[in-house]
Amino acid sequence: MQLTGNLLIGQQSVAGSNGTIHAVNASTGAAIEPAFGGATLADLDSACALAWAAFDSYRETSPEVRAKFLETIAQNILDIGDDLVERCMVESGLPRGRLEGERGRTVGQLRMFADVVRNGDYIGARIDPAQPERKPLPRVDLRLRHIGVGPVAVFGASNFPLAFSVAGGDTASALAAGCPVIVKAHSAHPGTSELVGRAVQKAVKDCGLPEGTFSLLFDSGRDIGQGLVKDHRIKAAGFTGSRGGGTALMKLAAGRPEPIPVYAEMSSINPVLLFPGALGNRTEGIAKAFVQSLVLGAGQFCTNPGLVLAVDSPDLDRFIEAASSALKETAAQTMLTPGIHKAYEAAVEKAGSHADVKTAARGAEARDDHQAQSALFATTAEAFRNNQQLQEEIFGASALVVRCPDLASMLELIESMEGQLTAALHIDDSDHAEARRFLPALERRAGRILVNGFGTGIEVGHAMVHGGPFPSTADGRSTSVGSLAIERFLRPVSYQDLPDALLPDALKAGNPLGLNRRINGKVQLAE
Amino acid sequence: MQLTGNLLIGQQSVAGSNGTIHAVNASTGAAIEPAFGGATLADLDSACALAWAAFDSYRETSPEVRAKFLETIAQNILDIGDDLVERCMVESGLPRGRLEGERGRTVGQLRMFADVVRNGDYIGARIDPAQPERKPLPRVDLRLRHIGVGPVAVFGASNFPLAFSVAGGDTASALAAGCPVIVKAHSAHPGTSELVGRAVQKAVKDCGLPEGTFSLLFDSGRDIGQGLVKDHRIKAAGFTGSRGGGTALMKLAAGRPEPIPVYAEMSSINPVLLFPGALGNRTEGIAKAFVQSLVLGAGQFCTNPGLVLAVDSPDLDRFIEAASSALKETAAQTMLTPGIHKAYEAAVEKAGSHADVKTAARGAEARDDHQAQSALFATTAEAFRNNQQLQEEIFGASALVVRCPDLASMLELIESMEGQLTAALHIDDSDHAEARRFLPALERRAGRILVNGFGTGIEVGHAMVHGGPFPSTADGRSTSVGSLAIERFLRPVSYQDLPDALLPDALKAGNPLGLNRRINGKVQLAE
């Protein structure tokens, strides 16, 4: 499939004239053709105008039409075939297996949201019927549903060129919620973005939807991304990336005449807590599994286990030894972009030269300038507490083991930490009582708590929370992965005493959509 | 019941030493005893420390304990007896009937949230059971529940000294969600606040809850209110008041190292749309009902109908005439505070002297310096569009009728307006087709759409939305009234592969709380 380098504005393919972006071969650093034209502010305005014009009719499409649209996007992505995987391998440096898996996840997410739309529970339909005889005052008829917040800006993520980019989680949940989407492509994978963007654009046409339902813009600088978040027609934004980038968007959004929510997923070091029983009984098994999780995808996951906490002990020495042996065997891996690779090298260099930090092990050496060598460091609880630097995320396959004097000080460390996406506890039965004491602190600090596993490998389901208190995300009240993600793009509207003919289908007396609805506060399942 | 003028910090009654506040008799402007001592920053710190310490155990109280607590607060408020109503009448200038009704609403809200807590659906329990046999990878066990966000700051509202102040809607929903509450009392009704505060404080003790579950602070300036929103232990804030006050808190909250949500309900002019059929057929009936709604509670409701839109016509002339006749008969009413009265007088004076505005009618003259005279103005669509001043809320019994050239320009006016709490349509059967064309614009702009009624008189139910796009509220994704309000103080947490013994009761295999739970995405009602 031939790449054009064009913006996709509604059903148009438009040559961007505001500078150019070139993809870079992640393994060689060489620029790849074609050039992608950056969007102008006029292009941005066109996309926003189309999205705004599409909103009312798109949000009122029937569940079946909307579900079919999501399924058509999924099928159109599959129909690109191997061209997509190959282009994405070159742009991201990620291996085929990983990208085929990620494509499966992307398609799976879209199909899950099709089911969510058909199910209709996300509408949250509520009916408090009139009580004309109530004393002292009659009760009005009140009905409530949720509608989309409006057009949504989605920022592609460097580390998930498929599952969290053009047709990734944010796009799928926003489209499911009835919100048109404008994607700002990540400059690390413009070709992948165009291919997927065209699959979505075609699905809009295949399904006869208003063209403003979807647009894709390339940004040769920062004006388009910032302009999107500032545009009055954009009512929410989804972002996955750095803390600096995310907080900058949050500031822009809060400073608008009409502030909007930015759902930014930013940084997390994902503490792994090794409790004494498990550490003693399963030292080597845990160490090996930990290293596997650490180096997966060159460590470029937001749920990468960057921090290990345990009580200082001979068992912990054995753990560090076993993890070090395993880590030394790990191959260097190509990172997503030269910039990410450079930042990783600098951060690892800085950690390794810190006076209070010991380098436990490094992985196999890089075979070229774009590969990263994994790293395992160790320090003390005191040093960790006193050095903000040691608490910051190193994006890549690097972790820090903290030797704690006892479990009480380990809990104190947890209480001093910032918000996290995940926290993992490794426990045996004998550790239950101690683990229970940690749970309240972990619940306050993380979106997902897991036992005897690691946070990488995120199950896209109904009970998943991929979110957490700031700064792991902009705020912890929602998730970016799983079916609950649809809620971030919804708002409630109440209808009082509307004649049935004017009510939306979700709230009509005859329940034509066959929804589960809450009547006088109690859920009634559809027949 | 004797007032002490003291702060309530946990179970302590503490004399505030940071300046003093006196209540003012709304009808005379005279200061009333006793003096209320303003909280110091040390008092604020104590209250926050107690709230933080209480959070983990309070949020894990059983549904029955939490529900009983809310019911006990309700009963303790009733047990104050007439002292509460009398003090509140003096402080607010509101009449007995209104305050007895408001007390009923306050108590009703608390009891409704007790039912919500017992019902347990707000927990949003979800279970995706493990699938160890799944290929290519086994599926983990994932379970999700919602927990409280943390301690919440609640700002008392001047216009609802009971239903939206110390034990009002925000406090009830936050406590129901499992969040300790610190109230910053409104300086317009410190005595009412102390009485209700002591009822809550006693309920905490009656129910054996941690003392930090509730505190009440008086603020002699702005330091305590601002300090509350900035304190790192406060995780959300609820506010009802002016646009200036609300946006100032939003800025403070967004500027924290860890930003938090502020649920501010601010300003709304609540457009009333008179469609031709209804206007022609029921001119006088609508006019009378409109004036009744307009002057209710001296117009001091956030849902007060401040704007009437209709097509210029002889019917509209008749409407204005009928409304004017009715308005002239309305008595002047005491406003909540001298400050609010002064602001009302200034705004009405400014509107009446605007070159493009005609004064249609004024109500009966004030009998003293604290009463406000109702007002009805008229203008053209063009003037309304071109004068930002005319689009701003006048807090009090004042409304503006806008003569539109036709329905198309009426819709254009709606599209140019800011977010609103409510929009009311007056329609007959012949107006349905036109009304339907307006609905999408109204849904985008308002939290509640009502037919043949007015926004005042808010039903506290399950299908109520009292919220709306900015600036009617800080953001339109939640409601401050009704059972859905509990969601603003919740966040989701996911549990992966936890042994049953470590899971919270809401998620245990045996479903000991008897909850409706979503299993693999489908709701299963409790047996």
PDB file of N, CA and C in Angstrom, chain A residues 56 59 121 126 128 134 142 144-145 257 263 436 439-440 443-444 446-451 459 462-463 465 470 476-477 483 491 493-498 501-502 518 520-521, chain B residues 56 59 121 126 128 134 142 144-145 257 263 436 439-440 443-444 446-451 459 462-463 465 470 476-477 483 491-498 501 518 520-521:
ATOM      1  N   ASP A  56     -23.507  15.982  16.354  1.00  0.00           N
ATOM      2  CA  ASP A  56     -24.913  15.692  16.675  1.00  0.00           C
ATOM      3  C   ASP A  56     -25.447  14.463  15.957  1.00  0.00           C
ATOM      4  N   ARG A  59     -23.442  11.146  17.218  1.00  0.00           N
ATOM      5  CA  ARG A  59     -23.774  10.646  18.561  1.00  0.00           C
ATOM      6  C   ARG A  59     -25.163  10.028  18.614  1.00  0.00           C
ATOM      7  N   ASP A 121     -25.308  -0.550  28.341  1.00  0.00           N
ATOM      8  CA  ASP A 121     -25.264  -0.161  29.758  1.00  0.00           C
ATOM      9  C   ASP A 121     -24.506   1.149  29.968  1.00  0.00           C
ATOM     10  N   ARG A 126     -31.629   6.010  33.285  1.00  0.00           N
ATOM     11  CA  ARG A 126     -32.319   6.047  34.589  1.00  0.00           C
ATOM     12  C   ARG A 126     -33.678   6.691  34.404  1.00  0.00           C
ATOM     13  N   ASP A 128     -37.073   7.962  36.696  1.00  0.00           N
ATOM     14  CA  ASP A 128     -37.886   8.155  37.902  1.00  0.00           C
ATOM     15  C   ASP A 128     -39.259   8.609  37.399  1.00  0.00           C
ATOM     16  N   ARG A 134     -48.365  12.469  44.288  1.00  0.00           N
ATOM     17  CA  ARG A 134     -47.538  12.641  45.483  1.00  0.00           C
ATOM     18  C   ARG A 134     -47.910  13.916  46.244  1.00  0.00           C
ATOM     19  N   LEU A 142     -38.708  12.185  35.419  1.00  0.00           N
ATOM     20  CA  LEU A 142     -37.297  12.490  35.169  1.00  0.00           C
ATOM     21  C   LEU A 142     -36.614  11.287  34.537  1.00  0.00           C
ATOM     22  N   LEU A 144     -32.782  10.069  32.596  1.00  0.00           N
ATOM     23  CA  LEU A 144     -31.379  10.462  32.438  1.00  0.00           C
ATOM     24  C   LEU A 144     -30.667   9.515  31.483  1.00  0.00           C
ATOM     25  N   ARG A 145     -29.854  10.086  30.637  1.00  0.00           N
ATOM     26  CA  ARG A 145     -28.942   9.252  29.838  1.00  0.00           C
ATOM     27  C   ARG A 145     -27.602   9.953  29.768  1.00  0.00           C
ATOM     28  N   PRO A 257     -10.795  29.292  28.003  1.00  0.00           N
ATOM     29  CA  PRO A 257     -12.011  29.946  28.514  1.00  0.00           C
ATOM     30  C   PRO A 257     -12.990  28.897  29.054  1.00  0.00           C
ATOM     31  N   TYR A 263      -7.085  13.542  29.583  1.00  0.00           N
ATOM     32  CA  TYR A 263      -6.773  12.244  30.158  1.00  0.00           C
ATOM     33  C   TYR A 263      -5.359  11.903  29.720  1.00  0.00           C
ATOM     34  N   ARG A 436      -1.971  -7.650  53.814  1.00  0.00           N
ATOM     35  CA  ARG A 436      -3.238  -6.972  54.094  1.00  0.00           C
ATOM     36  C   ARG A 436      -2.982  -5.578  54.671  1.00  0.00           C
ATOM     37  N   LEU A 439      -2.366  -3.091  51.829  1.00  0.00           N
ATOM     38  CA  LEU A 439      -3.379  -2.845  50.787  1.00  0.00           C
ATOM     39  C   LEU A 439      -3.985  -1.429  50.800  1.00  0.00           C
ATOM     40  N   PRO A 440      -4.356  -0.895  51.976  1.00  0.00           N
ATOM     41  CA  PRO A 440      -4.955   0.455  51.930  1.00  0.00           C
ATOM     42  C   PRO A 440      -4.025   1.492  51.297  1.00  0.00           C
ATOM     43  N   GLU A 443      -3.973   0.873  47.546  1.00  0.00           N
ATOM     44  CA  GLU A 443      -5.217   1.307  46.896  1.00  0.00           C
ATOM     45  C   GLU A 443      -5.232   2.830  46.702  1.00  0.00           C
ATOM     46  N   ARG A 444      -4.699   3.538  47.678  1.00  0.00           N
ATOM     47  CA  ARG A 444      -4.673   5.000  47.544  1.00  0.00           C
ATOM     48  C   ARG A 444      -3.687   5.462  46.473  1.00  0.00           C
ATOM     49  N   ALA A 446      -2.384   3.425  43.674  1.00  0.00           N
ATOM     50  CA  ALA A 446      -2.281   2.735  42.381  1.00  0.00           C
ATOM     51  C   ALA A 446      -3.664   2.418  41.826  1.00  0.00           C
ATOM     52  N   GLY A 447      -3.718   2.289  40.510  1.00  0.00           N
ATOM     53  CA  GLY A 447      -4.974   1.932  39.858  1.00  0.00           C
ATOM     54  C   GLY A 447      -5.190   0.434  39.790  1.00  0.00           C
ATOM     55  N   ARG A 448      -4.097  -0.332  39.841  1.00  0.00           N
ATOM     56  CA  ARG A 448      -4.227  -1.798  39.758  1.00  0.00           C
ATOM     57  C   ARG A 448      -3.251  -2.439  40.727  1.00  0.00           C
ATOM     58  N   ILE A 449      -3.748  -3.368  41.502  1.00  0.00           N
ATOM     59  CA  ILE A 449      -2.937  -4.090  42.471  1.00  0.00           C
ATOM     60  C   ILE A 449      -2.916  -5.543  42.032  1.00  0.00           C
ATOM     61  N   LEU A 450      -1.707  -6.110  41.928  1.00  0.00           N
ATOM     62  CA  LEU A 450      -1.683  -7.493  41.455  1.00  0.00           C
ATOM     63  C   LEU A 450      -0.815  -8.352  42.331  1.00  0.00           C
ATOM     64  N   VAL A 451      -1.125  -9.618  42.357  1.00  0.00           N
ATOM     65  CA  VAL A 451      -0.438 -10.557  43.224  1.00  0.00           C
ATOM     66  C   VAL A 451       0.303 -11.590  42.384  1.00  0.00           C
ATOM     67  N   GLU A 459      -4.489  -6.918  30.368  1.00  0.00           N
ATOM     68  CA  GLU A 459      -5.678  -7.597  29.865  1.00  0.00           C
ATOM     69  C   GLU A 459      -6.730  -6.549  29.505  1.00  0.00           C
ATOM     70  N   HIS A 462     -13.247  -5.968  31.131  1.00  0.00           N
ATOM     71  CA  HIS A 462     -14.229  -5.087  31.758  1.00  0.00           C
ATOM     72  C   HIS A 462     -13.786  -4.651  33.142  1.00  0.00           C
ATOM     73  N   ALA A 463     -12.917  -5.427  33.770  1.00  0.00           N
ATOM     74  CA  ALA A 463     -12.509  -5.134  35.141  1.00  0.00           C
ATOM     75  C   ALA A 463     -11.101  -4.540  35.203  1.00  0.00           C
ATOM     76  N   VAL A 465      -8.333  -1.629  35.231  1.00  0.00           N
ATOM     77  CA  VAL A 465      -8.067  -0.203  35.403  1.00  0.00           C
ATOM     78  C   VAL A 465      -6.631   0.045  34.971  1.00  0.00           C
ATOM     79  N   PHE A 470      -2.368  10.916  40.124  1.00  0.00           N
ATOM     80  CA  PHE A 470      -1.326  11.761  39.566  1.00  0.00           C
ATOM     81  C   PHE A 470       0.006  11.440  40.241  1.00  0.00           C
ATOM     82  N   GLY A 476      -6.987  10.094  38.704  1.00  0.00           N
ATOM     83  CA  GLY A 476      -7.204   8.651  38.838  1.00  0.00           C
ATOM     84  C   GLY A 476      -8.651   8.235  38.715  1.00  0.00           C
ATOM     85  N   ARG A 477      -9.522   9.106  38.212  1.00  0.00           N
ATOM     86  CA  ARG A 477     -10.941   8.753  38.201  1.00  0.00           C
ATOM     87  C   ARG A 477     -11.366   7.969  36.972  1.00  0.00           C
ATOM     88  N   SER A 483     -13.221  -1.731  29.069  1.00  0.00           N
ATOM     89  CA  SER A 483     -14.510  -1.177  28.655  1.00  0.00           C
ATOM     90  C   SER A 483     -14.943   0.015  29.493  1.00  0.00           C
ATOM     91  N   ARG A 491     -21.102  12.450  29.422  1.00  0.00           N
ATOM     92  CA  ARG A 491     -21.668  13.302  30.469  1.00  0.00           C
ATOM     93  C   ARG A 491     -23.172  13.035  30.550  1.00  0.00           C
ATOM     94  N   VAL A 493     -27.199  13.779  30.946  1.00  0.00           N
ATOM     95  CA  VAL A 493     -28.223  14.782  30.638  1.00  0.00           C
ATOM     96  C   VAL A 493     -29.550  14.247  31.164  1.00  0.00           C
ATOM     97  N   SER A 494     -30.315  15.140  31.791  1.00  0.00           N
ATOM     98  CA  SER A 494     -31.588  14.751  32.385  1.00  0.00           C
ATOM     99  C   SER A 494     -32.718  15.400  31.600  1.00  0.00           C
ATOM    100  N   TYR A 495     -33.821  14.648  31.446  1.00  0.00           N
ATOM    101  CA  TYR A 495     -34.978  15.102  30.675  1.00  0.00           C
ATOM    102  C   TYR A 495     -36.192  15.091  31.603  1.00  0.00           C
ATOM    103  N   GLN A 496     -36.836  16.232  31.749  1.00  0.00           N
ATOM    104  CA  GLN A 496     -37.948  16.342  32.684  1.00  0.00           C
ATOM    105  C   GLN A 496     -39.254  16.570  31.927  1.00  0.00           C
ATOM    106  N   ASP A 497     -40.191  15.661  32.103  1.00  0.00           N
ATOM    107  CA  ASP A 497     -41.541  15.796  31.535  1.00  0.00           C
ATOM    108  C   ASP A 497     -41.554  15.913  30.016  1.00  0.00           C
ATOM    109  N   LEU A 498     -40.594  15.315  29.344  1.00  0.00           N
ATOM    110  CA  LEU A 498     -40.630  15.351  27.879  1.00  0.00           C
ATOM    111  C   LEU A 498     -41.686  14.378  27.366  1.00  0.00           C
ATOM    112  N   ALA A 501     -42.546  11.255  22.415  1.00  0.00           N
ATOM    113  CA  ALA A 501     -42.098  11.462  21.035  1.00  0.00           C
ATOM    114  C   ALA A 501     -40.791  12.253  20.976  1.00  0.00           C
ATOM    115  N   LEU A 502     -40.533  13.069  21.989  1.00  0.00           N
ATOM    116  CA  LEU A 502     -39.318  13.885  21.958  1.00  0.00           C
ATOM    117  C   LEU A 502     -38.162  13.258  22.740  1.00  0.00           C
ATOM    118  N   ARG A 518     -32.297   1.815  35.040  1.00  0.00           N
ATOM    119  CA  ARG A 518     -32.470   1.970  36.486  1.00  0.00           C
ATOM    120  C   ARG A 518     -33.802   2.683  36.708  1.00  0.00           C
ATOM    121  N   ASN A 520     -36.498   4.085  39.355  1.00  0.00           N
ATOM    122  CA  ASN A 520     -36.576   4.468  40.769  1.00  0.00           C
ATOM    123  C   ASN A 520     -35.372   3.945  41.561  1.00  0.00           C
ATOM    124  N   GLY A 521     -34.235   3.965  40.928  1.00  0.00           N
ATOM    125  CA  GLY A 521     -33.013   3.604  41.634  1.00  0.00           C
ATOM    126  C   GLY A 521     -32.637   2.134  41.581  1.00  0.00           C
TER     127      GLY A 521
ATOM    128  N   ASP B  56      -8.808   5.592  55.595  1.00  0.00           N
ATOM    129  CA  ASP B  56      -8.762   4.151  55.321  1.00  0.00           C
ATOM    130  C   ASP B  56      -9.813   3.373  56.104  1.00  0.00           C
ATOM    131  N   ARG B  59     -13.553   4.481  54.914  1.00  0.00           N
ATOM    132  CA  ARG B  59     -13.999   3.985  53.600  1.00  0.00           C
ATOM    133  C   ARG B  59     -14.281   2.491  53.606  1.00  0.00           C
ATOM    134  N   ASP B 121     -24.779  -0.501  44.264  1.00  0.00           N
ATOM    135  CA  ASP B 121     -24.452  -0.416  42.838  1.00  0.00           C
ATOM    136  C   ASP B 121     -23.363   0.624  42.567  1.00  0.00           C
ATOM    137  N   ARG B 126     -17.026  -5.266  39.267  1.00  0.00           N
ATOM    138  CA  ARG B 126     -16.869  -5.979  37.998  1.00  0.00           C
ATOM    139  C   ARG B 126     -15.906  -7.138  38.193  1.00  0.00           C
ATOM    140  N   ASP B 128     -13.941 -10.208  35.955  1.00  0.00           N
ATOM    141  CA  ASP B 128     -13.586 -10.988  34.762  1.00  0.00           C
ATOM    142  C   ASP B 128     -12.808 -12.201  35.279  1.00  0.00           C
ATOM    143  N   ARG B 134      -7.090 -20.387  28.473  1.00  0.00           N
ATOM    144  CA  ARG B 134      -7.154 -19.568  27.265  1.00  0.00           C
ATOM    145  C   ARG B 134      -5.847 -19.638  26.477  1.00  0.00           C
ATOM    146  N   LEU B 142      -9.413 -10.746  37.125  1.00  0.00           N
ATOM    147  CA  LEU B 142      -9.441  -9.288  37.324  1.00  0.00           C
ATOM    148  C   LEU B 142     -10.758  -8.892  37.969  1.00  0.00           C
ATOM    149  N   LEU B 144     -12.784  -5.388  39.837  1.00  0.00           N
ATOM    150  CA  LEU B 144     -12.735  -3.926  39.956  1.00  0.00           C
ATOM    151  C   LEU B 144     -13.808  -3.443  40.915  1.00  0.00           C
ATOM    152  N   ARG B 145     -13.430  -2.487  41.730  1.00  0.00           N
ATOM    153  CA  ARG B 145     -14.445  -1.773  42.522  1.00  0.00           C
ATOM    154  C   ARG B 145     -14.074  -0.291  42.534  1.00  0.00           C
ATOM    155  N   PRO B 257       0.755  20.676  43.124  1.00  0.00           N
ATOM    156  CA  PRO B 257       1.667  19.635  42.620  1.00  0.00           C
ATOM    157  C   PRO B 257       0.866  18.411  42.148  1.00  0.00           C
ATOM    158  N   TYR B 263     -15.456  20.468  42.008  1.00  0.00           N
ATOM    159  CA  TYR B 263     -16.813  20.447  41.476  1.00  0.00           C
ATOM    160  C   TYR B 263     -17.474  21.752  41.881  1.00  0.00           C
ATOM    161  N   ARG B 436     -37.966  19.579  18.401  1.00  0.00           N
ATOM    162  CA  ARG B 436     -37.008  18.497  18.128  1.00  0.00           C
ATOM    163  C   ARG B 436     -35.720  19.049  17.502  1.00  0.00           C
ATOM    164  N   LEU B 439     -33.375  20.317  20.246  1.00  0.00           N
ATOM    165  CA  LEU B 439     -32.860  19.432  21.306  1.00  0.00           C
ATOM    166  C   LEU B 439     -31.348  19.185  21.256  1.00  0.00           C
ATOM    167  N   PRO B 440     -30.771  18.913  20.084  1.00  0.00           N
ATOM    168  CA  PRO B 440     -29.322  18.652  20.080  1.00  0.00           C
ATOM    169  C   PRO B 440     -28.517  19.822  20.660  1.00  0.00           C
ATOM    170  N   GLU B 443     -29.029  19.867  24.430  1.00  0.00           N
ATOM    171  CA  GLU B 443     -28.281  18.787  25.096  1.00  0.00           C
ATOM    172  C   GLU B 443     -26.802  19.138  25.226  1.00  0.00           C
ATOM    173  N   ARG B 444     -26.272  19.797  24.209  1.00  0.00           N
ATOM    174  CA  ARG B 444     -24.851  20.175  24.288  1.00  0.00           C
ATOM    175  C   ARG B 444     -24.597  21.269  25.311  1.00  0.00           C
ATOM    176  N   ALA B 446     -26.822  22.150  28.153  1.00  0.00           N
ATOM    177  CA  ALA B 446     -27.483  22.123  29.462  1.00  0.00           C
ATOM    178  C   ALA B 446     -27.444  20.735  30.068  1.00  0.00           C
ATOM    179  N   GLY B 447     -27.530  20.693  31.400  1.00  0.00           N
ATOM    180  CA  GLY B 447     -27.553  19.419  32.103  1.00  0.00           C
ATOM    181  C   GLY B 447     -28.950  18.843  32.222  1.00  0.00           C
ATOM    182  N   ARG B 448     -29.953  19.717  32.173  1.00  0.00           N
ATOM    183  CA  ARG B 448     -31.341  19.239  32.312  1.00  0.00           C
ATOM    184  C   ARG B 448     -32.218  20.008  31.346  1.00  0.00           C
ATOM    185  N   ILE B 449     -33.025  19.270  30.610  1.00  0.00           N
ATOM    186  CA  ILE B 449     -33.948  19.853  29.640  1.00  0.00           C
ATOM    187  C   ILE B 449     -35.347  19.549  30.142  1.00  0.00           C
ATOM    188  N   LEU B 450     -36.192  20.590  30.234  1.00  0.00           N
ATOM    189  CA  LEU B 450     -37.529  20.304  30.749  1.00  0.00           C
ATOM    190  C   LEU B 450     -38.594  20.927  29.878  1.00  0.00           C
ATOM    191  N   VAL B 451     -39.742  20.306  29.905  1.00  0.00           N
ATOM    192  CA  VAL B 451     -40.844  20.726  29.046  1.00  0.00           C
ATOM    193  C   VAL B 451     -42.001  21.225  29.897  1.00  0.00           C
ATOM    194  N   GLU B 459     -35.965  18.113  41.881  1.00  0.00           N
ATOM    195  CA  GLU B 459     -36.331  16.815  42.434  1.00  0.00           C
ATOM    196  C   GLU B 459     -35.051  16.050  42.794  1.00  0.00           C
ATOM    197  N   HIS B 462     -32.988   9.813  41.329  1.00  0.00           N
ATOM    198  CA  HIS B 462     -31.911   9.046  40.693  1.00  0.00           C
ATOM    199  C   HIS B 462     -31.625   9.536  39.280  1.00  0.00           C
ATOM    200  N   ALA B 463     -32.612  10.177  38.667  1.00  0.00           N
ATOM    201  CA  ALA B 463     -32.456  10.599  37.273  1.00  0.00           C
ATOM    202  C   ALA B 463     -32.225  12.105  37.151  1.00  0.00           C
ATOM    203  N   VAL B 465     -30.061  15.482  36.943  1.00  0.00           N
ATOM    204  CA  VAL B 465     -28.740  16.068  36.711  1.00  0.00           C
ATOM    205  C   VAL B 465     -28.824  17.538  37.094  1.00  0.00           C
ATOM    206  N   PHE B 470     -19.439  24.048  31.429  1.00  0.00           N
ATOM    207  CA  PHE B 470     -18.846  25.288  31.935  1.00  0.00           C
ATOM    208  C   PHE B 470     -19.502  26.485  31.251  1.00  0.00           C
ATOM    209  N   GLY B 476     -19.104  19.427  33.018  1.00  0.00           N
ATOM    210  CA  GLY B 476     -20.454  18.871  32.954  1.00  0.00           C
ATOM    211  C   GLY B 476     -20.517  17.369  33.133  1.00  0.00           C
ATOM    212  N   ARG B 477     -19.439  16.752  33.611  1.00  0.00           N
ATOM    213  CA  ARG B 477     -19.447  15.293  33.674  1.00  0.00           C
ATOM    214  C   ARG B 477     -20.068  14.730  34.944  1.00  0.00           C
ATOM    215  N   SER B 483     -28.823  10.921  43.242  1.00  0.00           N
ATOM    216  CA  SER B 483     -27.962   9.815  43.672  1.00  0.00           C
ATOM    217  C   SER B 483     -26.720   9.643  42.806  1.00  0.00           C
ATOM    218  N   ARG B 491     -13.199   6.605  42.593  1.00  0.00           N
ATOM    219  CA  ARG B 491     -12.261   6.223  41.533  1.00  0.00           C
ATOM    220  C   ARG B 491     -12.171   4.697  41.498  1.00  0.00           C
ATOM    221  N   PRO B 492     -11.864   4.152  40.317  1.00  0.00           N
ATOM    222  CA  PRO B 492     -11.829   2.692  40.203  1.00  0.00           C
ATOM    223  C   PRO B 492     -10.462   2.120  40.586  1.00  0.00           C
ATOM    224  N   VAL B 493     -10.483   0.960  41.205  1.00  0.00           N
ATOM    225  CA  VAL B 493      -9.254   0.220  41.500  1.00  0.00           C
ATOM    226  C   VAL B 493      -9.473  -1.212  41.036  1.00  0.00           C
ATOM    227  N   SER B 494      -8.440  -1.757  40.400  1.00  0.00           N
ATOM    228  CA  SER B 494      -8.527  -3.102  39.853  1.00  0.00           C
ATOM    229  C   SER B 494      -7.607  -4.030  40.640  1.00  0.00           C
ATOM    230  N   TYR B 495      -8.073  -5.269  40.852  1.00  0.00           N
ATOM    231  CA  TYR B 495      -7.336  -6.269  41.630  1.00  0.00           C
ATOM    232  C   TYR B 495      -7.086  -7.479  40.736  1.00  0.00           C
ATOM    233  N   GLN B 496      -5.814  -7.831  40.587  1.00  0.00           N
ATOM    234  CA  GLN B 496      -5.462  -8.920  39.678  1.00  0.00           C
ATOM    235  C   GLN B 496      -4.918 -10.101  40.458  1.00  0.00           C
ATOM    236  N   ASP B 497      -5.591 -11.228  40.348  1.00  0.00           N
ATOM    237  CA  ASP B 497      -5.109 -12.487  40.943  1.00  0.00           C
ATOM    238  C   ASP B 497      -4.951 -12.427  42.455  1.00  0.00           C
ATOM    239  N   LEU B 498      -5.752 -11.608  43.122  1.00  0.00           N
ATOM    240  CA  LEU B 498      -5.668 -11.595  44.587  1.00  0.00           C
ATOM    241  C   LEU B 498      -6.355 -12.829  45.143  1.00  0.00           C
ATOM    242  N   ALA B 501      -9.042 -14.242  50.220  1.00  0.00           N
ATOM    243  CA  ALA B 501      -8.910 -13.710  51.575  1.00  0.00           C
ATOM    244  C   ALA B 501      -8.442 -12.260  51.583  1.00  0.00           C
ATOM    245  N   ARG B 518     -20.996  -6.946  37.681  1.00  0.00           N
ATOM    246  CA  ARG B 518     -20.842  -7.143  36.239  1.00  0.00           C
ATOM    247  C   ARG B 518     -19.837  -8.271  36.029  1.00  0.00           C
ATOM    248  N   ASN B 520     -17.913 -10.657  33.420  1.00  0.00           N
ATOM    249  CA  ASN B 520     -17.568 -10.704  31.989  1.00  0.00           C
ATOM    250  C   ASN B 520     -18.370  -9.683  31.183  1.00  0.00           C
ATOM    251  N   GLY B 521     -18.629  -8.541  31.795  1.00  0.00           N
ATOM    252  CA  GLY B 521     -19.278  -7.460  31.062  1.00  0.00           C
ATOM    253  C   GLY B 521     -20.794  -7.443  31.139  1.00  0.00           C
TER     254      GLY B 521
END
